[in-house]
mmCIF file with all atom_site columns, N, CA, C and O in Angstrom:
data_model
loop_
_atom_site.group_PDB
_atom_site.id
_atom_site.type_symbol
_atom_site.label_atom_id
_atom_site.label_alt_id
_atom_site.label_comp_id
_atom_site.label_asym_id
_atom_site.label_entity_id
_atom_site.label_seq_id
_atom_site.pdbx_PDB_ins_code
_atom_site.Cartn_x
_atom_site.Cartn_y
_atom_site.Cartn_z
_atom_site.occupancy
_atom_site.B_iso_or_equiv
_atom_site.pdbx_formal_charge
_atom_site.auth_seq_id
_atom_site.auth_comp_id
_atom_site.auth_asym_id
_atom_site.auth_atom_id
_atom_site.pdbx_PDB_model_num
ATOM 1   N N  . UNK A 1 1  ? -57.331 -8.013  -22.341 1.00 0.00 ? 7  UNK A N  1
ATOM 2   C CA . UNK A 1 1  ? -56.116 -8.394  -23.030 1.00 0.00 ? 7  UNK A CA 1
ATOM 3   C C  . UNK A 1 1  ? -54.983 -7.400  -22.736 1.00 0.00 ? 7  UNK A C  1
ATOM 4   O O  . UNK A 1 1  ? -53.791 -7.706  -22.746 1.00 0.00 ? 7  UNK A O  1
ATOM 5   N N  . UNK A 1 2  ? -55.523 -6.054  -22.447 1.00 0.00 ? 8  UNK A N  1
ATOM 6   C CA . UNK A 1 2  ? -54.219 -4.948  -22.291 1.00 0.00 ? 8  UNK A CA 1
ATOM 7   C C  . UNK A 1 2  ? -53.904 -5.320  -21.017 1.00 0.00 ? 8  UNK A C  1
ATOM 8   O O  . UNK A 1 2  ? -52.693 -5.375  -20.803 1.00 0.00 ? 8  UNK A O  1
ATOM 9   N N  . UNK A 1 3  ? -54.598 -5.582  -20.138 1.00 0.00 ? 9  UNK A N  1
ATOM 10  C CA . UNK A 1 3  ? -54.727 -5.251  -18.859 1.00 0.00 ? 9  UNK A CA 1
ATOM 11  C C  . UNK A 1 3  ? -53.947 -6.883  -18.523 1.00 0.00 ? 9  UNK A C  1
ATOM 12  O O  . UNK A 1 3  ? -54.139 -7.209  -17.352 1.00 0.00 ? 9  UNK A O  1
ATOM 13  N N  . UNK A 1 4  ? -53.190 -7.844  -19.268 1.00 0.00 ? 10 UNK A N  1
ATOM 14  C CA . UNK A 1 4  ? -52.633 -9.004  -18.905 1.00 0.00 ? 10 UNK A CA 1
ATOM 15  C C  . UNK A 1 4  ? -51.333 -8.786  -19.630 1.00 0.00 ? 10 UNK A C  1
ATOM 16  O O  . UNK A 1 4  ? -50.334 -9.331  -19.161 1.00 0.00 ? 10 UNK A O  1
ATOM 17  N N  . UNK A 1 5  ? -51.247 -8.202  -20.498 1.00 0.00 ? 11 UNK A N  1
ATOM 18  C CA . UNK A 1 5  ? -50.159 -7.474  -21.699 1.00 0.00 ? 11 UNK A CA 1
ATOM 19  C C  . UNK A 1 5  ? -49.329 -6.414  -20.406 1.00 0.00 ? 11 UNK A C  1
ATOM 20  O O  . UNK A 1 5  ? -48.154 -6.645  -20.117 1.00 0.00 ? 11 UNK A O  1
ATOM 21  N N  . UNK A 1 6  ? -49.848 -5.657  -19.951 1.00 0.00 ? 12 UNK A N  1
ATOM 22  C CA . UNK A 1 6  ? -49.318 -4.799  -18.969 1.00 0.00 ? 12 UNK A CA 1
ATOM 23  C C  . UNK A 1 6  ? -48.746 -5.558  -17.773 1.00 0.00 ? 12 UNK A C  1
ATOM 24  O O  . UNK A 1 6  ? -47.574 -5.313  -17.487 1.00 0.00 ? 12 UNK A O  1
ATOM 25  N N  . UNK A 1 7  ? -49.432 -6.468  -17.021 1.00 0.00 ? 13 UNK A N  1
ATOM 26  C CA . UNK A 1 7  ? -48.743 -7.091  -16.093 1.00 0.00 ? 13 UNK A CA 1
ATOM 27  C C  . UNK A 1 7  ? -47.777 -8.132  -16.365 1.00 0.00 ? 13 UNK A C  1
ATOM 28  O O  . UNK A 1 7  ? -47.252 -8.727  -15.424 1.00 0.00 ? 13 UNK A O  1
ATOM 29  N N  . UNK A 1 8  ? -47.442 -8.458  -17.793 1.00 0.00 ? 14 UNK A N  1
ATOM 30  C CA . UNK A 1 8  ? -45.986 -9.267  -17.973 1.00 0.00 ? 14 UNK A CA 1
ATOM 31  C C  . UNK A 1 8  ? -45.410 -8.231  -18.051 1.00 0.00 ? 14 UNK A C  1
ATOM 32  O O  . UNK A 1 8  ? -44.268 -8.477  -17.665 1.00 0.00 ? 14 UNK A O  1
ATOM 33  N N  . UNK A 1 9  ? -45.478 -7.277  -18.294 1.00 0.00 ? 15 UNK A N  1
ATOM 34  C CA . UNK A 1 9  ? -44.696 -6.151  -18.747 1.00 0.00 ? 15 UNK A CA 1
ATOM 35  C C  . UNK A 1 9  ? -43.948 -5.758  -17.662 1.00 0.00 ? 15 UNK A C  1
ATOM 36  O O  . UNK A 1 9  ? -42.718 -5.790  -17.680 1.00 0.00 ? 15 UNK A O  1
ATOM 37  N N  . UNK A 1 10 ? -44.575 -5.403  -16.749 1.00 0.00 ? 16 UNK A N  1
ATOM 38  C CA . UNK A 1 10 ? -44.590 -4.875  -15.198 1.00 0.00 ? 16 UNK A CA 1
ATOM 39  C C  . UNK A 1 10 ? -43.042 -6.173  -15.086 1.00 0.00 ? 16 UNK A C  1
ATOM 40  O O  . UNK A 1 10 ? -41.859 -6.149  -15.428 1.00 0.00 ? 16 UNK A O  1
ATOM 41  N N  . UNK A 1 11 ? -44.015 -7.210  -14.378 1.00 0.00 ? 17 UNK A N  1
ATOM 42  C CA . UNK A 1 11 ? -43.519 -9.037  -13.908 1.00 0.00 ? 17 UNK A CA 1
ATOM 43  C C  . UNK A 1 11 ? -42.156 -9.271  -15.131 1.00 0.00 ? 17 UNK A C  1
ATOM 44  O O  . UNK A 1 11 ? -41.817 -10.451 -15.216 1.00 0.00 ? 17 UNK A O  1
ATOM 45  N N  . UNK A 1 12 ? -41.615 -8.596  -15.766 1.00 0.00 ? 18 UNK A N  1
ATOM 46  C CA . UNK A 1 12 ? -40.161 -8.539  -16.853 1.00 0.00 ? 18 UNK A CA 1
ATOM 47  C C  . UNK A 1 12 ? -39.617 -7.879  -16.426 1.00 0.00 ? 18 UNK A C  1
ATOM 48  O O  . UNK A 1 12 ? -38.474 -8.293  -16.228 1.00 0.00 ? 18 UNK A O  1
ATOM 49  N N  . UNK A 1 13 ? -39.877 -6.450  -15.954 1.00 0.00 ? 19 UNK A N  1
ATOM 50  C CA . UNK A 1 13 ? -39.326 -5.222  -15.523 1.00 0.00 ? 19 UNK A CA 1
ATOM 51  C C  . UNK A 1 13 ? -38.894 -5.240  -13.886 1.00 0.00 ? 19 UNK A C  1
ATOM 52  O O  . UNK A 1 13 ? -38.058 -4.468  -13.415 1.00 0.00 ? 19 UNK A O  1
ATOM 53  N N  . UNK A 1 14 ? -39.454 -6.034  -13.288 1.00 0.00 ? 20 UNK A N  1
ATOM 54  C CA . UNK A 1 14 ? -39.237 -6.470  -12.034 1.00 0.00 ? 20 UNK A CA 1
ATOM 55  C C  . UNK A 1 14 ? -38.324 -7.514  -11.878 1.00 0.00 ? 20 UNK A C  1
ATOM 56  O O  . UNK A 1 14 ? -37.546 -7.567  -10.925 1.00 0.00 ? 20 UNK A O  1
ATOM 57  N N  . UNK A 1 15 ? -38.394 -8.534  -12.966 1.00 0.00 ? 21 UNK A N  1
ATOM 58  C CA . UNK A 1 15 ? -37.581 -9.627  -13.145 1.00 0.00 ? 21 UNK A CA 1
ATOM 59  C C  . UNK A 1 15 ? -35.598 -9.021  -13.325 1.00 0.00 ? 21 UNK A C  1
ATOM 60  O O  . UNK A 1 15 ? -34.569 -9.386  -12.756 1.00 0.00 ? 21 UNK A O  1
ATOM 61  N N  . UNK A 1 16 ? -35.992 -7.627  -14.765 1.00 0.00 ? 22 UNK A N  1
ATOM 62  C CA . UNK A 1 16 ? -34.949 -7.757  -14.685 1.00 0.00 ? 22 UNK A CA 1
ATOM 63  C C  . UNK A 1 16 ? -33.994 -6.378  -13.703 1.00 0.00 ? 22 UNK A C  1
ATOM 64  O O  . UNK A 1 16 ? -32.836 -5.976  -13.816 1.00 0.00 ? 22 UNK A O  1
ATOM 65  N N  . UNK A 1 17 ? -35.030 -6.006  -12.852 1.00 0.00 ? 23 UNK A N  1
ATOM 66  C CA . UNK A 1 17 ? -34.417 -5.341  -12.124 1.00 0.00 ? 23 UNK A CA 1
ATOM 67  C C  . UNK A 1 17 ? -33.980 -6.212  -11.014 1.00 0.00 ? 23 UNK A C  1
ATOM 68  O O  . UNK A 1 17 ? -32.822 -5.873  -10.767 1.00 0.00 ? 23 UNK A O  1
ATOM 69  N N  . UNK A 1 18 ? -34.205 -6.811  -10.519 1.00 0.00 ? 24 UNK A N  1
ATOM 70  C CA . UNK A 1 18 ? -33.766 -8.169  -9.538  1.00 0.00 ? 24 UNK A CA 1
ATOM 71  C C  . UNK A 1 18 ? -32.857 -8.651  -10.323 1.00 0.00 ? 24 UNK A C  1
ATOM 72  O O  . UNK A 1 18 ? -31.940 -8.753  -9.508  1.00 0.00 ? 24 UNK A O  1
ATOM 73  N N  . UNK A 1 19 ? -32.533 -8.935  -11.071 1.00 0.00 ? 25 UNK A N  1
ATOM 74  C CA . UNK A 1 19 ? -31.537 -9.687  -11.755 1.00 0.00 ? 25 UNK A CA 1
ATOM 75  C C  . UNK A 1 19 ? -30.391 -8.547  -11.917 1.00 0.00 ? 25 UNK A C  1
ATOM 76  O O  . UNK A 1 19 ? -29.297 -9.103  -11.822 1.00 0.00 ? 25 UNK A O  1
ATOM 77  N N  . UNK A 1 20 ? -30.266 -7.279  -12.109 1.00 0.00 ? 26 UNK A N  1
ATOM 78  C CA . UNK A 1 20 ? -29.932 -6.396  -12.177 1.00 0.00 ? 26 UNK A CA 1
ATOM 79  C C  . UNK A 1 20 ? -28.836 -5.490  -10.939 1.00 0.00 ? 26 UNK A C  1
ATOM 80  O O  . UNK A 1 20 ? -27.767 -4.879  -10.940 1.00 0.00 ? 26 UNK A O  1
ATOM 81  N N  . UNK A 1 21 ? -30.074 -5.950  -9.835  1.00 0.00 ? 27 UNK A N  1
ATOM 82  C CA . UNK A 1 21 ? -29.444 -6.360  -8.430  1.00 0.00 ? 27 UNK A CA 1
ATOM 83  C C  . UNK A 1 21 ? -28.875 -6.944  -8.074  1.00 0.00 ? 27 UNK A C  1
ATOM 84  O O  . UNK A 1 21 ? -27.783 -6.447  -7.797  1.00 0.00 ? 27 UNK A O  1
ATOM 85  N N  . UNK A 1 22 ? -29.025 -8.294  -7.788  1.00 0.00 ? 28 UNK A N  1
ATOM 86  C CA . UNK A 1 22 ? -27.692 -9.603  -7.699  1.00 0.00 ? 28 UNK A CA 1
ATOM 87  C C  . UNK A 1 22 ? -26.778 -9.405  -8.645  1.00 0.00 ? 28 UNK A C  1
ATOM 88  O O  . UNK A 1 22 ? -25.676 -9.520  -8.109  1.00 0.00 ? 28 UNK A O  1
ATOM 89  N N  . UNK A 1 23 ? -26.691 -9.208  -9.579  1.00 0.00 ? 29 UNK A N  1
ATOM 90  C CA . UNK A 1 23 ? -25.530 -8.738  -10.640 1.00 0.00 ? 29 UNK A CA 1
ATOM 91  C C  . UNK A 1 23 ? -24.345 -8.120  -9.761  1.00 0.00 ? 29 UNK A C  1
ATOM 92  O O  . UNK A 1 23 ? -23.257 -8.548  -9.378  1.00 0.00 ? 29 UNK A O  1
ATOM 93  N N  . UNK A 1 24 ? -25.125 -6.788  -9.598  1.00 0.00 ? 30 UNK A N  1
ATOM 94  C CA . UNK A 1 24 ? -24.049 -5.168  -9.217  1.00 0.00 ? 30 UNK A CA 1
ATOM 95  C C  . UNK A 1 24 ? -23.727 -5.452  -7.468  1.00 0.00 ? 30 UNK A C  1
ATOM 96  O O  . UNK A 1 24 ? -22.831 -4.887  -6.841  1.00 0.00 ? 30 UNK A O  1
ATOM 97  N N  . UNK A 1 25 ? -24.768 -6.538  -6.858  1.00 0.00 ? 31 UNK A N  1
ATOM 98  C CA . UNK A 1 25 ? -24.497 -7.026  -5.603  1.00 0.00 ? 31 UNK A CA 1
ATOM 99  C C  . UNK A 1 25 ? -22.779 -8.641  -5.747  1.00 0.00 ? 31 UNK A C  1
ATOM 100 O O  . UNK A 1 25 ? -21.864 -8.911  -4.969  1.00 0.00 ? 31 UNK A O  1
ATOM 101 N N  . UNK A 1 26 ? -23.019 -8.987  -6.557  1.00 0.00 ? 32 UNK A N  1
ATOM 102 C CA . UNK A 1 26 ? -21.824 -10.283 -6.832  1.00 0.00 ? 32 UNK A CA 1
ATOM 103 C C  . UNK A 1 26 ? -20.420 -9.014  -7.108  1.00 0.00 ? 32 UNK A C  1
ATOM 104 O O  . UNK A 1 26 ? -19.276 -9.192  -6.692  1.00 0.00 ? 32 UNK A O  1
ATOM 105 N N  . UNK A 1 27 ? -20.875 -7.798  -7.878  1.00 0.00 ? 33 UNK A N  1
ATOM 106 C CA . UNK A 1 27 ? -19.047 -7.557  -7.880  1.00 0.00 ? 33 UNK A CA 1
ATOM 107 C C  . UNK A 1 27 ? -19.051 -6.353  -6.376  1.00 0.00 ? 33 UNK A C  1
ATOM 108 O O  . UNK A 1 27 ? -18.092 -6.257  -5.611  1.00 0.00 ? 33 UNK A O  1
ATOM 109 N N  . UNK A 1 28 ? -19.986 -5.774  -6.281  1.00 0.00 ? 34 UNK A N  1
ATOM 110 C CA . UNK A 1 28 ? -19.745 -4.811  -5.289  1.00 0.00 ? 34 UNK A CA 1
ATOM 111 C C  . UNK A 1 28 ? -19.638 -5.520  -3.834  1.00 0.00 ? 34 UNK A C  1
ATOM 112 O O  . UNK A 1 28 ? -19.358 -4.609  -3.055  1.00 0.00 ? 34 UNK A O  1
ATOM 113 N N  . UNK A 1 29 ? -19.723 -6.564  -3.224  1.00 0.00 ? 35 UNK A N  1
ATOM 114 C CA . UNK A 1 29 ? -19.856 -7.081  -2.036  1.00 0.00 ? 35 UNK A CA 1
ATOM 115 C C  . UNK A 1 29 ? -18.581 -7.928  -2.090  1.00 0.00 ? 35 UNK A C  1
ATOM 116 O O  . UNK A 1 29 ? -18.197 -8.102  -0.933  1.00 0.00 ? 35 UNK A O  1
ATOM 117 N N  . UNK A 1 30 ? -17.682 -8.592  -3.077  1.00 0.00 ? 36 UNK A N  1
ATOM 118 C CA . UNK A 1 30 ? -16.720 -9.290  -2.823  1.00 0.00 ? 36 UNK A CA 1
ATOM 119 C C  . UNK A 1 30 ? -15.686 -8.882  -2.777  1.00 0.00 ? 36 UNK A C  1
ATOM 120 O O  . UNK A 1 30 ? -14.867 -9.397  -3.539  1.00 0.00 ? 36 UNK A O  1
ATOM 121 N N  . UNK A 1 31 ? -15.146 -7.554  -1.694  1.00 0.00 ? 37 UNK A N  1
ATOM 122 C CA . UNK A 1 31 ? -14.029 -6.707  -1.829  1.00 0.00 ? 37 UNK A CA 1
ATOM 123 C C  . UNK A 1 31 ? -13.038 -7.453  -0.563  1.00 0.00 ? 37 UNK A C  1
ATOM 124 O O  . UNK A 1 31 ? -12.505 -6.844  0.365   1.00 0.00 ? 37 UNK A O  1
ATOM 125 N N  . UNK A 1 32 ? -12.982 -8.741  -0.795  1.00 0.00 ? 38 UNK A N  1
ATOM 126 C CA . UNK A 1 32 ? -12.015 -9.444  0.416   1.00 0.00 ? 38 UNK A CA 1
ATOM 127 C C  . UNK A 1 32 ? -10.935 -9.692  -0.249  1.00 0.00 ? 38 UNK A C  1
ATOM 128 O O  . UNK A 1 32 ? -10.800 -10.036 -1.423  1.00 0.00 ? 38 UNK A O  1
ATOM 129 N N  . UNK A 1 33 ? -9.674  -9.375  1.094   1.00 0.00 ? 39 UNK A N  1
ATOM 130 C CA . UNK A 1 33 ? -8.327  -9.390  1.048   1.00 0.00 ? 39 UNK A CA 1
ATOM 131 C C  . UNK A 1 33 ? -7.591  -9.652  1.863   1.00 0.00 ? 39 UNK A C  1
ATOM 132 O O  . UNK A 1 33 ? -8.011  -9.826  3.007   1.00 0.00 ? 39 UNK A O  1
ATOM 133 N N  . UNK A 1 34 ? -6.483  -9.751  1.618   1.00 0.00 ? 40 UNK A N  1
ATOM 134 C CA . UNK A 1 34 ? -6.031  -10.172 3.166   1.00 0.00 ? 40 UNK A CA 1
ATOM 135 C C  . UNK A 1 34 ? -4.664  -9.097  3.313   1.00 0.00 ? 40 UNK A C  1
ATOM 136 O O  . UNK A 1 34 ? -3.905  -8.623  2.468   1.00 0.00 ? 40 UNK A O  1
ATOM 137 N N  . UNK A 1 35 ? -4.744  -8.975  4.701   1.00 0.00 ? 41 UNK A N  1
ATOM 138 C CA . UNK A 1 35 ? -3.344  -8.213  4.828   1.00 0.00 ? 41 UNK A CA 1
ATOM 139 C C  . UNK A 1 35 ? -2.535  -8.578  5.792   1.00 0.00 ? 41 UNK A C  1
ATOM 140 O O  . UNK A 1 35 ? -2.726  -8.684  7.004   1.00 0.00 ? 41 UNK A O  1
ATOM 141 N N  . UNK A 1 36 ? -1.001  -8.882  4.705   1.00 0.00 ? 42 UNK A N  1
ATOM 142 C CA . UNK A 1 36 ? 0.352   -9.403  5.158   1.00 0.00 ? 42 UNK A CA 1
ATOM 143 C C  . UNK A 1 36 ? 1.573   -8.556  5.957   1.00 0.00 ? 42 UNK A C  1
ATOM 144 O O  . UNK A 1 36 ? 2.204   -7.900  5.129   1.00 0.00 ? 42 UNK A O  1
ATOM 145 N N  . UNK A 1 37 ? 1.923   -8.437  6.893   1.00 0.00 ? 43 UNK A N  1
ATOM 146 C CA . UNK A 1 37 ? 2.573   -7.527  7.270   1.00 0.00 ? 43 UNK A CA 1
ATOM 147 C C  . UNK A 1 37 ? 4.399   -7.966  7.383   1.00 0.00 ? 43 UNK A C  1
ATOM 148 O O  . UNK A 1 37 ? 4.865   -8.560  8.354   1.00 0.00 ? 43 UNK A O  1
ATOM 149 N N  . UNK A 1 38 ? 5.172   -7.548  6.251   1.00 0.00 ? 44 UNK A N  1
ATOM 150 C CA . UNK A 1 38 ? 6.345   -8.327  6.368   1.00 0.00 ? 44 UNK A CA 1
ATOM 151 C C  . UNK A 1 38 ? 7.531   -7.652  6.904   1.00 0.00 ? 44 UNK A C  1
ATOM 152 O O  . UNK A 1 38 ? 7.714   -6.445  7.055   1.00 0.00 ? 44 UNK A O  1
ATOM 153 N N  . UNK A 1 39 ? 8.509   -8.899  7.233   1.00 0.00 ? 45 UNK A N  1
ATOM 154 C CA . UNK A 1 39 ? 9.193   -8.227  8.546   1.00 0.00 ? 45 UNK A CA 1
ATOM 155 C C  . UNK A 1 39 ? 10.329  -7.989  7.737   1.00 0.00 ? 45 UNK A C  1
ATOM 156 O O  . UNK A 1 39 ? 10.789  -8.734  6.872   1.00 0.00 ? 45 UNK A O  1
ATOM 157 N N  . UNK A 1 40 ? 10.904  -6.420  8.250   1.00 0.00 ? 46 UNK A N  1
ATOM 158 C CA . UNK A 1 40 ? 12.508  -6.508  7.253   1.00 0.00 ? 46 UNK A CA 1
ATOM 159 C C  . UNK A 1 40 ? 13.164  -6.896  7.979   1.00 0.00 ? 46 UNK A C  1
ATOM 160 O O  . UNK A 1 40 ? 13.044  -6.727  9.192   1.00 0.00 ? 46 UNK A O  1
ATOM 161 N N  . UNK A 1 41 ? 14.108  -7.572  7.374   1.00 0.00 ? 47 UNK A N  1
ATOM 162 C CA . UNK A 1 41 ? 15.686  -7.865  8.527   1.00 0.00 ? 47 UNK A CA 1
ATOM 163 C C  . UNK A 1 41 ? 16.739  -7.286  7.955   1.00 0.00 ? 47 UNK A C  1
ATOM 164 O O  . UNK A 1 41 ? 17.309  -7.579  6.904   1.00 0.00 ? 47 UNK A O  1
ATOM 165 N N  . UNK A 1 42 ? 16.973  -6.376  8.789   1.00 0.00 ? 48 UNK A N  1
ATOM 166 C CA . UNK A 1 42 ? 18.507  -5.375  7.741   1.00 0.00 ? 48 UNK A CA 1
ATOM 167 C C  . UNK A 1 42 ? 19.517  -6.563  8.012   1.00 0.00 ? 48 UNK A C  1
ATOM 168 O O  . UNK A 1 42 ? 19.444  -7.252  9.029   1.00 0.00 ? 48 UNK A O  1
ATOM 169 N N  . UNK A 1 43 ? 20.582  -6.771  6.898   1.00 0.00 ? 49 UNK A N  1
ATOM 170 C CA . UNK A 1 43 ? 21.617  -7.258  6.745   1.00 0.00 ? 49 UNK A CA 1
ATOM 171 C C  . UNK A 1 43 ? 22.758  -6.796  8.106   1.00 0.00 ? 49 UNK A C  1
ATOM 172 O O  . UNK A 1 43 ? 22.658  -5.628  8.482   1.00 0.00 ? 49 UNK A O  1
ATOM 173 N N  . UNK A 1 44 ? 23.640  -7.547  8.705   1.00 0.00 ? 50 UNK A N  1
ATOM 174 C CA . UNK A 1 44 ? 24.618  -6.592  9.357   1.00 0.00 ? 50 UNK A CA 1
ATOM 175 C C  . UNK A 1 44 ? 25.505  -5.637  8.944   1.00 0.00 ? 50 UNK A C  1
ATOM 176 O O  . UNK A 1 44 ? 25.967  -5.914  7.837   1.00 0.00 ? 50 UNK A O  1
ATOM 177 N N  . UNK A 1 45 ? 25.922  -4.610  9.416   1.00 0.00 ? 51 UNK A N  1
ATOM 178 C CA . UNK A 1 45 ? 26.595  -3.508  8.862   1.00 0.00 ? 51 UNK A CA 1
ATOM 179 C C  . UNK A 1 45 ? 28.577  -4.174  8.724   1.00 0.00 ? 51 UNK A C  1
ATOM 180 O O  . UNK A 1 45 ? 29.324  -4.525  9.637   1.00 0.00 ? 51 UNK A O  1
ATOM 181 N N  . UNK A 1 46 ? 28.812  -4.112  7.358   1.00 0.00 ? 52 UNK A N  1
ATOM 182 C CA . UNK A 1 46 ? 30.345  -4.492  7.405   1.00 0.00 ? 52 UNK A CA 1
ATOM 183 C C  . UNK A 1 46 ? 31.538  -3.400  7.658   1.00 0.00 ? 52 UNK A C  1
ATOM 184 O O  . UNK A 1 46 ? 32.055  -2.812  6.708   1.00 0.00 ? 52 UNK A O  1
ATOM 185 N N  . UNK A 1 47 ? 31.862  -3.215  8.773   1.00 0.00 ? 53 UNK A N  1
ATOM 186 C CA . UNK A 1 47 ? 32.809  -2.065  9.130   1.00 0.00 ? 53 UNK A CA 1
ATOM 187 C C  . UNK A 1 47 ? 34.403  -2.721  8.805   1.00 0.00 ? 53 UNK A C  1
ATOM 188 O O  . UNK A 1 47 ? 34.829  -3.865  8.964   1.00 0.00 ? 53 UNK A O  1
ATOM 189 N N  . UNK A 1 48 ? 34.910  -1.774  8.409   1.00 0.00 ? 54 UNK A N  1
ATOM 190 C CA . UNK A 1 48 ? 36.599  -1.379  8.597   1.00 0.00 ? 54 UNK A CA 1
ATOM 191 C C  . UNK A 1 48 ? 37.242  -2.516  9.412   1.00 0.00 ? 54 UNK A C  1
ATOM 192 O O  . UNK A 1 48 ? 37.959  -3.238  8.720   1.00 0.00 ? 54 UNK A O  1
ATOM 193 N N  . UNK A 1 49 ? 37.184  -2.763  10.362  1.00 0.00 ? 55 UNK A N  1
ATOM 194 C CA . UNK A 1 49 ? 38.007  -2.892  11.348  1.00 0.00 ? 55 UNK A CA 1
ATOM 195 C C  . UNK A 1 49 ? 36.935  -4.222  12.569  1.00 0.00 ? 55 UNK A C  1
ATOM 196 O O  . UNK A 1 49 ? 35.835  -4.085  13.103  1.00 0.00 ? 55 UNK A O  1
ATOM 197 N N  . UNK A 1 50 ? 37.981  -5.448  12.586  1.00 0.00 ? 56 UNK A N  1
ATOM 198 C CA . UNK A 1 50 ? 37.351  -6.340  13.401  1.00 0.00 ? 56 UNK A CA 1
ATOM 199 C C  . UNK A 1 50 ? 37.728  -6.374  14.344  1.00 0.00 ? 56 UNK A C  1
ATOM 200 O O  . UNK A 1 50 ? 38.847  -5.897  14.157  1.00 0.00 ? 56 UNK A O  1
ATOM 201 N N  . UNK A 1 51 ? 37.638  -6.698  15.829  1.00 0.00 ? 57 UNK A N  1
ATOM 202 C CA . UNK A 1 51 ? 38.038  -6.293  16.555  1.00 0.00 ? 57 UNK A CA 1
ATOM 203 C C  . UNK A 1 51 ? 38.000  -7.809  17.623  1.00 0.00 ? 57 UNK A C  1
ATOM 204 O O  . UNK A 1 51 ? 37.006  -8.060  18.305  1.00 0.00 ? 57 UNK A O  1
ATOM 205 N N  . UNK A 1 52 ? 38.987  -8.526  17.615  1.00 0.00 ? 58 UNK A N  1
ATOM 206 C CA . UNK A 1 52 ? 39.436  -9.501  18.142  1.00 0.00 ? 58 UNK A CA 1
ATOM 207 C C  . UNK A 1 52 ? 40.070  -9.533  19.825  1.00 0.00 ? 58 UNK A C  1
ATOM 208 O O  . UNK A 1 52 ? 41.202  -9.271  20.233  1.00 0.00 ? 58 UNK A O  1
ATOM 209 N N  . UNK A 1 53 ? 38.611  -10.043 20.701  1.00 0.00 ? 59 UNK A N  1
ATOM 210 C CA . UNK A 1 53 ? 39.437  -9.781  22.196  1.00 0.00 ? 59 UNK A CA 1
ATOM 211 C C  . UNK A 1 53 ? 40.304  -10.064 22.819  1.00 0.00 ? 59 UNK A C  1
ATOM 212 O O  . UNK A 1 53 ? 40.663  -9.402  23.792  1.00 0.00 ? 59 UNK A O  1
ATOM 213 N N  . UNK A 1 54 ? 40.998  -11.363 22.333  1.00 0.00 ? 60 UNK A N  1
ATOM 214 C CA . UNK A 1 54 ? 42.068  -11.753 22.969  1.00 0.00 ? 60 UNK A CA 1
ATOM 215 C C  . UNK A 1 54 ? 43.562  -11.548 21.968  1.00 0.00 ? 60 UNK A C  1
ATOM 216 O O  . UNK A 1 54 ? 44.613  -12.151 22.184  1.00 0.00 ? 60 UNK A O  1
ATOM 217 N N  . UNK A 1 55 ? 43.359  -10.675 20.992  1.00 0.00 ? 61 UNK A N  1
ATOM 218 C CA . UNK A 1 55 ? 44.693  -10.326 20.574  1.00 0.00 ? 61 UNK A CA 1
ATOM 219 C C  . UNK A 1 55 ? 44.542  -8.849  20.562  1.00 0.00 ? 61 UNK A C  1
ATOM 220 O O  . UNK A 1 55 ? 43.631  -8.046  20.362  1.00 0.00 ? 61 UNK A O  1
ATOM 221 N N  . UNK A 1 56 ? 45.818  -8.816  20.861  1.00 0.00 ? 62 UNK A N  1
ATOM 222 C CA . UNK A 1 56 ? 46.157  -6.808  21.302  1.00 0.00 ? 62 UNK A CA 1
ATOM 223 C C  . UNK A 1 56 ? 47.622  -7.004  19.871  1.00 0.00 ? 62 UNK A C  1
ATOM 224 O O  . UNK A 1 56 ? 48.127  -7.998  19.349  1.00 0.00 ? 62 UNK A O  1
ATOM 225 N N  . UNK A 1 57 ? 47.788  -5.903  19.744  1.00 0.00 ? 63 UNK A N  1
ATOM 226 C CA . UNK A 1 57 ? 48.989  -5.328  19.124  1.00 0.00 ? 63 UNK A CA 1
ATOM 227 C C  . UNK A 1 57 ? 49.804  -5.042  19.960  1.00 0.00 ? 63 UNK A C  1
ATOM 228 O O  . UNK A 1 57 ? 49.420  -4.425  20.954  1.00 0.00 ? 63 UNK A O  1
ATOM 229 N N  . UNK A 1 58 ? 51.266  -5.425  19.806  1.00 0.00 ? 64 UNK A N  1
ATOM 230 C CA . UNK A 1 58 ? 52.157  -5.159  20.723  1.00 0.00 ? 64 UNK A CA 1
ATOM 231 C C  . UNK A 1 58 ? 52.730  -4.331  19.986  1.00 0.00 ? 64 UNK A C  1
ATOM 232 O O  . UNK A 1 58 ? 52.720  -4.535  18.772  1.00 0.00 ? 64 UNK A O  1
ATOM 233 N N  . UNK A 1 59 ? 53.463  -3.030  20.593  1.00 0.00 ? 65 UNK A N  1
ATOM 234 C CA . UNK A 1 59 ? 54.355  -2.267  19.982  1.00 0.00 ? 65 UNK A CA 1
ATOM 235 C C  . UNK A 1 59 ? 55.193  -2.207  21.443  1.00 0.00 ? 65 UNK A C  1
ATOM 236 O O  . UNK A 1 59 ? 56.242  -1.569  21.527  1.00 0.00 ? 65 UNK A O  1
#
């Protein structure tokens, strides 16, 4: 009787170490991500002064 008392005992302890495993295996193994690499586009720079080729200043 001990000797069948001991091997559920064992066959629980095994159970819930396997169970114990897949557990800490479901959060530690699902470390997926993805990586986005985004592009800057600087704005153009607004200067002073436009500079129009076919008109000159006459003085």
């Amino acid at each position: 009787m001990k000797r069948n008392k001991l091997g559920t005992e064992i066959f629980y302890c095994l159970m819930a170490a396997i169970g114990g495993v897949l557990v800490a295996s479901l959060f530690a193994g699902c470390h997926i991500y993805t990586d986005e690499e985004i592009e800057t586009i600087r704005c153009p720079q607004i200067q002073d002064t436009v500079r129009i080729p076919e008109w000159e200043l006459t003085e």
